[in-house]
Amino acid sequence: MITASLQLGNDSSISATYGLPCPSLPTGSLLDNKYLSTTPLLQIIDSNIGELSNKDMMEVLRATIEAANALNTASELIPAAMSLNSSVKTELQSYEIEVDRSKRLIDVIRSQISLQTSGVVAGIRMIQSHGMLLGEDLMRIKQKDGAYLKKTLEMLRTQRMAVTQQVRLATVGLSKSDGTIRVQTRIVESTNKAVKTALGNENGLVFATFLAKLKKAPDTTGEIRLTNREYEKLKALQFKTTHPEMDIVSTDVKTRIICNCLAKDQAIQILGFVASDLWAEIAFVKIEGLIATDQAIQIAQPVSMEVFLEVLDRQEKRIAIGRVKELN
């Protein structure tokens, strides 16, 4: 029983995932039994299918701009930091390489609209956060040793690789309507070329590789169509690419995977179970890439109904206070 989830909670929404071991990703009341599930499930939520709202598009664009600013600041500080603390010059040279790679990643997302999805926002924000921390470290470079700098560098590298993975998994040019799955091959080809140029040939789109192996000729409009079976194979390939460790986990083992979930504004996002701890029988759990920004609350573990109601009450009071301040 496997679930891979990617979820975005925003505004003042309440969203949750729960079931046995994990159902679909509802947005609404946690108390509604229609969200309960007891059937085995393989679910990959593809944030690249469908158009983003104007607000979400602006959010992605803003995230790339702010992340680029943080990285550019760090990049400009590195040479000066080297001269101030020559004992960590080797570590700072590694920083220079990693910051440059992160900047190229942000730039390709910024230049390719097809890569600008709600799914990459969380990762971009993490890169921005680590870039800002790096800038602060460089301002106090005389107080930092090599071990500390290596640790900070590894955090930036880990997040950069996570976002790179999301880019590689993007199903650009794919649309679903009336039961038909269409792919605009020109979009796939141009985006894949841009990604390879920026990130290296080894980081090309998984989707492009998948289509190349299918060897389907596009029609006169440049489209090809995927059968449901081919689409299922694509999802399985994406899942294997994202979670290679699952190759060594028995299919009989109950598994829960929660990755790349972003809660923002004043959202409450519960990624565990409420009232009942249904994780007790789950043998393999993977949780990574979770981010809560602004005044959002995100919980990735089972909670009691008492805790949930307390969180809900606290958030309602916070929102009420905010509205009073706005009126005044």
Short mmCIF file of C-alpha atoms in Angstrom, two decimals:
data_model
loop_
_atom_site.label_atom_id
_atom_site.label_comp_id
_atom_site.label_asym_id
_atom_site.label_seq_id
_atom_site.Cartn_x
_atom_site.Cartn_y
_atom_site.Cartn_z
CA MET A 1 0.00 0.00 0.00
CA ILE A 2 1.80 3.07 -1.25
CA THR A 3 0.91 6.72 -1.49
CA ALA A 4 3.04 9.52 -2.89
CA SER A 5 1.46 12.88 -2.19
CA LEU A 6 2.06 16.43 -3.27
CA GLN A 7 -0.31 18.95 -1.75
CA LEU A 8 -0.74 22.69 -1.50
CA GLY A 9 -2.79 24.31 1.27
CA ASN A 10 -3.39 28.05 1.13
CA ASP A 11 -5.54 30.96 2.27
CA SER A 12 -7.63 29.86 5.29
CA SER A 13 -8.28 26.34 4.06
CA ILE A 14 -8.25 23.16 6.09
CA SER A 15 -6.85 20.16 4.26
CA ALA A 16 -6.05 16.65 5.33
CA THR A 17 -4.89 13.26 4.20
CA TYR A 18 -5.92 10.24 6.19
CA GLY A 19 -7.23 6.70 5.76
CA LEU A 20 -5.71 3.23 5.70
CA PRO A 21 -2.94 3.74 4.97
CA CYS A 22 -3.65 6.92 3.02
CA PRO A 23 -6.55 7.95 0.75
CA SER A 24 -7.01 10.79 -1.68
CA LEU A 25 -6.14 14.37 -0.84
CA PRO A 26 -9.36 16.13 0.20
CA THR A 27 -9.81 19.78 0.98
CA GLY A 28 -12.56 20.36 3.49
CA SER A 29 -13.81 19.05 6.80
CA LEU A 30 -11.65 16.51 8.58
CA LEU A 31 -14.80 15.03 10.08
CA ASP A 32 -16.39 13.94 6.81
CA ASN A 33 -16.37 10.13 6.58
CA LYS A 34 -16.44 10.18 2.78
CA TYR A 35 -12.69 10.78 2.90
CA LEU A 36 -12.01 7.47 4.66
CA SER A 37 -10.50 4.69 2.58
CA THR A 38 -9.53 1.11 3.34
CA THR A 39 -8.38 0.03 -0.13
CA PRO A 40 -4.77 -0.34 -1.31
CA LEU A 41 -3.77 2.73 -3.29
CA LEU A 42 -0.98 3.95 -5.54
CA GLN A 43 -1.51 7.66 -6.02
CA ILE A 44 0.75 10.21 -7.65
CA ILE A 45 -0.62 13.74 -7.65
CA ASP A 46 0.76 15.51 -10.72
CA SER A 47 0.83 19.25 -10.11
CA ASN A 48 1.89 19.84 -13.71
CA ILE A 49 -1.48 18.86 -15.19
CA GLY A 50 -3.91 21.75 -15.59
CA GLU A 51 -3.36 25.48 -15.63
CA LEU A 52 -2.37 27.46 -12.57
CA SER A 53 -4.50 30.34 -11.42
CA ASN A 54 -3.08 33.82 -11.95
CA LYS A 55 -2.41 34.04 -8.22
CA ASP A 56 -0.45 30.78 -8.20
CA MET A 57 1.52 31.83 -11.28
CA MET A 58 2.50 35.06 -9.55
CA GLU A 59 3.46 33.09 -6.43
CA VAL A 60 5.82 30.86 -8.43
CA LEU A 61 7.32 33.89 -10.19
CA ARG A 62 7.76 35.77 -6.91
CA ALA A 63 9.41 32.73 -5.34
CA THR A 64 11.95 32.47 -8.17
CA ILE A 65 12.74 36.19 -8.01
CA GLU A 66 13.26 36.20 -4.24
CA ALA A 67 15.32 32.99 -4.34
CA ALA A 68 17.49 34.42 -7.12
CA ASN A 69 18.04 37.60 -5.09
CA ALA A 70 19.15 35.59 -2.04
CA LEU A 71 21.55 33.50 -4.13
CA ASN A 72 22.95 36.52 -5.98
CA THR A 73 23.66 38.23 -2.65
CA ALA A 74 25.48 35.16 -1.36
CA SER A 75 27.44 34.87 -4.61
CA GLU A 76 28.66 38.47 -4.33
CA LEU A 77 29.69 37.99 -0.69
CA ILE A 78 31.78 34.84 -1.22
CA PRO A 79 34.94 36.52 -2.69
CA ALA A 80 35.07 39.01 0.19
CA ALA A 81 34.52 36.21 2.72
CA MET A 82 37.47 34.30 1.25
CA SER A 83 39.78 37.23 1.86
CA LEU A 84 38.51 37.67 5.43
CA ASN A 85 38.92 34.02 6.46
CA SER A 86 41.43 32.19 4.28
CA SER A 87 41.25 29.08 6.52
CA VAL A 88 37.86 28.18 5.02
CA LYS A 89 38.71 29.10 1.43
CA THR A 90 38.24 25.50 0.24
CA GLU A 91 34.76 25.31 1.76
CA LEU A 92 33.83 28.68 0.25
CA GLN A 93 34.96 27.54 -3.19
CA SER A 94 32.52 24.63 -2.84
CA TYR A 95 29.86 27.18 -1.87
CA GLU A 96 30.59 29.12 -5.03
CA ILE A 97 29.98 26.02 -7.18
CA GLU A 98 26.78 25.06 -5.35
CA VAL A 99 25.33 28.57 -5.43
CA ASP A 100 26.00 28.73 -9.18
CA ARG A 101 24.17 25.42 -9.70
CA SER A 102 21.24 26.63 -7.61
CA LYS A 103 21.08 29.87 -9.60
CA ARG A 104 20.96 27.96 -12.89
CA LEU A 105 18.14 25.82 -11.52
CA ILE A 106 16.12 28.87 -10.46
CA ASP A 107 16.81 30.57 -13.81
CA VAL A 108 15.52 27.64 -15.88
CA ILE A 109 12.31 27.46 -13.81
CA ARG A 110 11.90 31.20 -14.23
CA SER A 111 12.42 31.06 -18.01
CA GLN A 112 10.26 27.99 -18.69
CA ILE A 113 6.58 28.64 -17.97
CA SER A 114 5.84 24.93 -18.32
CA LEU A 115 7.99 24.28 -15.22
CA GLN A 116 6.24 26.89 -13.10
CA THR A 117 3.88 24.75 -11.04
CA SER A 118 2.61 24.95 -7.48
CA GLY A 119 4.64 21.82 -6.82
CA VAL A 120 7.99 23.61 -7.11
CA VAL A 121 7.13 26.55 -4.82
CA ALA A 122 7.99 24.70 -1.60
CA GLY A 123 11.40 23.68 -2.89
CA ILE A 124 12.21 27.13 -4.27
CA ARG A 125 11.31 28.69 -0.92
CA MET A 126 13.68 26.28 0.81
CA ILE A 127 16.49 27.22 -1.58
CA GLN A 128 15.74 30.87 -0.86
CA SER A 129 15.83 30.20 2.89
CA HIS A 130 19.19 28.40 2.70
CA GLY A 131 20.54 31.11 0.42
CA MET A 132 19.63 33.75 3.01
CA LEU A 133 21.23 31.68 5.79
CA LEU A 134 24.35 31.39 3.68
CA GLY A 135 24.42 35.15 3.24
CA GLU A 136 24.17 35.63 7.01
CA ASP A 137 27.00 33.13 7.56
CA LEU A 138 29.21 34.98 5.09
CA MET A 139 28.61 38.25 6.94
CA ARG A 140 30.02 36.57 10.07
CA ILE A 141 32.63 34.49 8.28
CA LYS A 142 35.37 35.06 10.88
CA GLN A 143 33.21 33.25 13.45
CA LYS A 144 32.54 30.20 11.24
CA ASP A 145 34.66 27.07 10.90
CA GLY A 146 34.90 24.59 8.05
CA ALA A 147 32.65 21.97 9.68
CA TYR A 148 29.80 24.46 10.15
CA LEU A 149 30.08 25.71 6.57
CA LYS A 150 30.05 22.15 5.20
CA LYS A 151 26.81 21.46 7.09
CA THR A 152 25.12 24.58 5.70
CA LEU A 153 26.37 23.75 2.21
CA GLU A 154 24.93 20.24 2.43
CA MET A 155 21.48 21.63 3.32
CA LEU A 156 21.53 23.88 0.25
CA ARG A 157 22.75 21.02 -1.96
CA THR A 158 20.04 18.66 -0.67
CA GLN A 159 17.28 21.15 -1.42
CA ARG A 160 18.70 22.01 -4.83
CA MET A 161 18.74 18.32 -5.74
CA ALA A 162 15.14 17.92 -4.51
CA VAL A 163 13.91 20.75 -6.75
CA THR A 164 15.97 19.37 -9.64
CA GLN A 165 14.13 16.10 -9.15
CA GLN A 166 10.77 17.89 -9.36
CA VAL A 167 11.86 19.57 -12.58
CA ARG A 168 12.94 16.23 -14.06
CA LEU A 169 9.52 14.74 -13.23
CA ALA A 170 7.52 17.57 -14.82
CA THR A 171 5.02 16.29 -17.41
CA VAL A 172 5.19 19.43 -19.53
CA GLY A 173 2.89 19.64 -22.53
CA LEU A 174 0.54 16.97 -21.17
CA SER A 175 -3.20 17.61 -20.89
CA LYS A 176 -6.22 15.49 -20.04
CA SER A 177 -9.73 16.20 -21.31
CA ASP A 178 -12.78 14.06 -22.08
CA GLY A 179 -10.83 10.94 -21.19
CA THR A 180 -8.12 11.72 -23.75
CA ILE A 181 -4.48 12.21 -22.76
CA ARG A 182 -2.62 14.49 -25.18
CA VAL A 183 1.01 15.57 -25.32
CA GLN A 184 2.35 18.62 -27.16
CA THR A 185 5.72 17.26 -28.25
CA ARG A 186 7.15 20.68 -29.14
CA ILE A 187 6.74 21.82 -25.52
CA VAL A 188 8.41 18.65 -24.24
CA GLU A 189 11.33 19.01 -26.65
CA SER A 190 11.96 22.72 -26.02
CA THR A 191 11.67 22.40 -22.23
CA ASN A 192 13.89 19.32 -22.15
CA LYS A 193 16.53 21.15 -24.20
CA ALA A 194 16.46 24.14 -21.82
CA VAL A 195 16.69 21.89 -18.74
CA LYS A 196 19.63 19.91 -20.14
CA THR A 197 21.45 23.11 -21.11
CA ALA A 198 21.04 24.54 -17.61
CA LEU A 199 21.37 21.42 -15.45
CA GLY A 200 23.31 18.94 -17.59
CA ASN A 201 22.30 16.08 -19.89
CA GLU A 202 21.97 13.72 -16.94
CA ASN A 203 19.12 15.85 -15.56
CA GLY A 204 16.85 15.79 -18.60
CA LEU A 205 13.10 15.31 -18.25
CA VAL A 206 12.00 11.79 -17.36
CA PHE A 207 8.90 12.45 -19.47
CA ALA A 208 11.04 13.14 -22.56
CA THR A 209 12.94 9.87 -22.08
CA PHE A 210 9.65 8.00 -21.64
CA LEU A 211 8.20 9.45 -24.86
CA ALA A 212 11.39 8.69 -26.80
CA LYS A 213 11.12 5.02 -25.82
CA LEU A 214 7.47 4.93 -26.93
CA LYS A 215 8.55 5.96 -30.44
CA LYS A 216 5.15 7.44 -31.28
CA ALA A 217 5.04 9.79 -34.26
CA PRO A 218 3.18 13.08 -33.61
CA ASP A 219 0.26 14.08 -35.82
CA THR A 220 0.20 17.17 -38.05
CA THR A 221 -0.45 19.42 -35.01
CA GLY A 222 2.58 18.05 -33.15
CA GLU A 223 0.47 16.04 -30.70
CA ILE A 224 0.65 12.43 -29.63
CA ARG A 225 -1.91 10.59 -27.53
CA LEU A 226 -1.23 8.29 -24.61
CA THR A 227 -3.39 5.32 -23.73
CA ASN A 228 -4.45 4.85 -20.12
CA ARG A 229 -2.01 1.95 -19.86
CA GLU A 230 0.87 4.11 -21.14
CA TYR A 231 -0.06 6.85 -18.68
CA GLU A 232 -0.02 4.34 -15.81
CA LYS A 233 3.45 3.24 -16.92
CA LEU A 234 4.56 6.89 -16.87
CA LYS A 235 3.29 7.33 -13.30
CA ALA A 236 5.06 4.14 -12.23
CA LEU A 237 8.31 5.42 -13.77
CA GLN A 238 7.92 8.76 -11.98
CA PHE A 239 7.34 6.99 -8.70
CA LYS A 240 10.38 4.74 -9.14
CA THR A 241 12.53 7.77 -10.00
CA THR A 242 11.32 9.67 -6.93
CA HIS A 243 11.48 6.79 -4.46
CA PRO A 244 14.17 4.31 -5.62
CA GLU A 245 14.34 2.87 -2.11
CA MET A 246 10.94 1.29 -2.70
CA ASP A 247 12.68 -1.38 -4.78
CA ILE A 248 13.88 -2.97 -1.54
CA VAL A 249 10.59 -2.57 0.35
CA SER A 250 8.29 -5.58 0.17
CA THR A 251 4.99 -5.01 -1.62
CA ASP A 252 3.34 -6.62 1.42
CA VAL A 253 4.56 -3.81 3.67
CA LYS A 254 2.14 -0.98 4.42
CA THR A 255 3.85 2.19 3.35
CA ARG A 256 3.20 5.92 3.70
CA ILE A 257 5.09 8.59 1.79
CA ILE A 258 4.49 12.32 2.29
CA CYS A 259 6.70 14.58 0.19
CA ASN A 260 6.83 18.18 -1.05
CA CYS A 261 3.76 19.58 0.70
CA LEU A 262 3.44 23.35 1.15
CA ALA A 263 1.08 25.13 3.54
CA LYS A 264 0.92 28.92 3.29
CA ASP A 265 -1.08 31.97 4.34
CA GLN A 266 -3.36 30.85 7.21
CA ALA A 267 -3.97 27.26 6.12
CA ILE A 268 -4.14 24.27 8.43
CA GLN A 269 -2.68 21.20 6.75
CA ILE A 270 -2.95 17.86 8.56
CA LEU A 271 -0.91 15.14 6.85
CA GLY A 272 -1.48 12.49 9.50
CA PHE A 273 -4.58 10.85 10.93
CA VAL A 274 -7.01 12.53 13.29
CA ALA A 275 -8.55 10.79 16.31
CA SER A 276 -7.19 7.31 15.46
CA ASP A 277 -3.55 6.36 15.01
CA LEU A 278 -3.80 4.25 11.87
CA TRP A 279 -0.04 4.49 11.36
CA ALA A 280 0.57 1.77 13.94
CA GLU A 281 0.65 -1.01 11.34
CA ILE A 282 2.66 0.94 8.76
CA ALA A 283 6.17 -0.46 8.46
CA PHE A 284 7.76 2.10 6.12
CA VAL A 285 7.31 5.87 6.46
CA LYS A 286 9.03 8.57 4.40
CA ILE A 287 8.43 12.26 5.13
CA GLU A 288 10.42 15.03 3.45
CA GLY A 289 10.14 18.44 1.81
CA LEU A 290 7.35 19.80 4.06
CA ILE A 291 7.12 23.57 4.41
CA ALA A 292 4.73 25.88 6.26
CA THR A 293 5.02 29.62 5.56
CA ASP A 294 3.38 32.81 6.80
CA GLN A 295 0.82 31.85 9.51
CA ALA A 296 0.10 28.35 8.20
CA ILE A 297 0.06 25.29 10.46
CA GLN A 298 1.27 21.95 9.12
CA ILE A 299 1.19 18.66 11.04
CA ALA A 300 2.69 15.51 9.52
CA GLN A 301 1.88 13.01 12.25
CA PRO A 302 -1.24 11.47 13.82
CA VAL A 303 -3.03 13.80 16.24
CA SER A 304 -5.87 13.35 18.68
CA MET A 305 -9.19 15.11 18.16
CA GLU A 306 -8.35 17.23 21.20
CA VAL A 307 -5.13 18.47 19.59
CA PHE A 308 -6.85 19.11 16.27
CA LEU A 309 -9.63 21.18 17.88
CA GLU A 310 -7.03 23.11 19.86
CA VAL A 311 -5.10 23.92 16.66
CA LEU A 312 -8.31 24.90 14.89
CA ASP A 313 -9.36 27.17 17.76
CA ARG A 314 -5.93 28.80 17.91
CA GLN A 315 -5.97 29.51 14.17
CA GLU A 316 -9.50 30.91 14.26
CA LYS A 317 -8.47 33.32 17.04
CA ARG A 318 -5.37 34.34 15.10
CA ILE A 319 -7.44 35.04 11.98
CA ALA A 320 -10.02 37.01 14.01
CA ILE A 321 -7.29 39.17 15.57
CA GLY A 322 -5.82 39.79 12.12
CA ARG A 323 -9.18 40.93 10.76
CA VAL A 324 -9.68 43.32 13.67
CA LYS A 325 -6.26 44.86 13.00
CA GLU A 326 -7.13 45.26 9.31
CA LEU A 327 -10.36 47.09 10.19
CA ASN A 328 -8.52 49.43 12.53
#
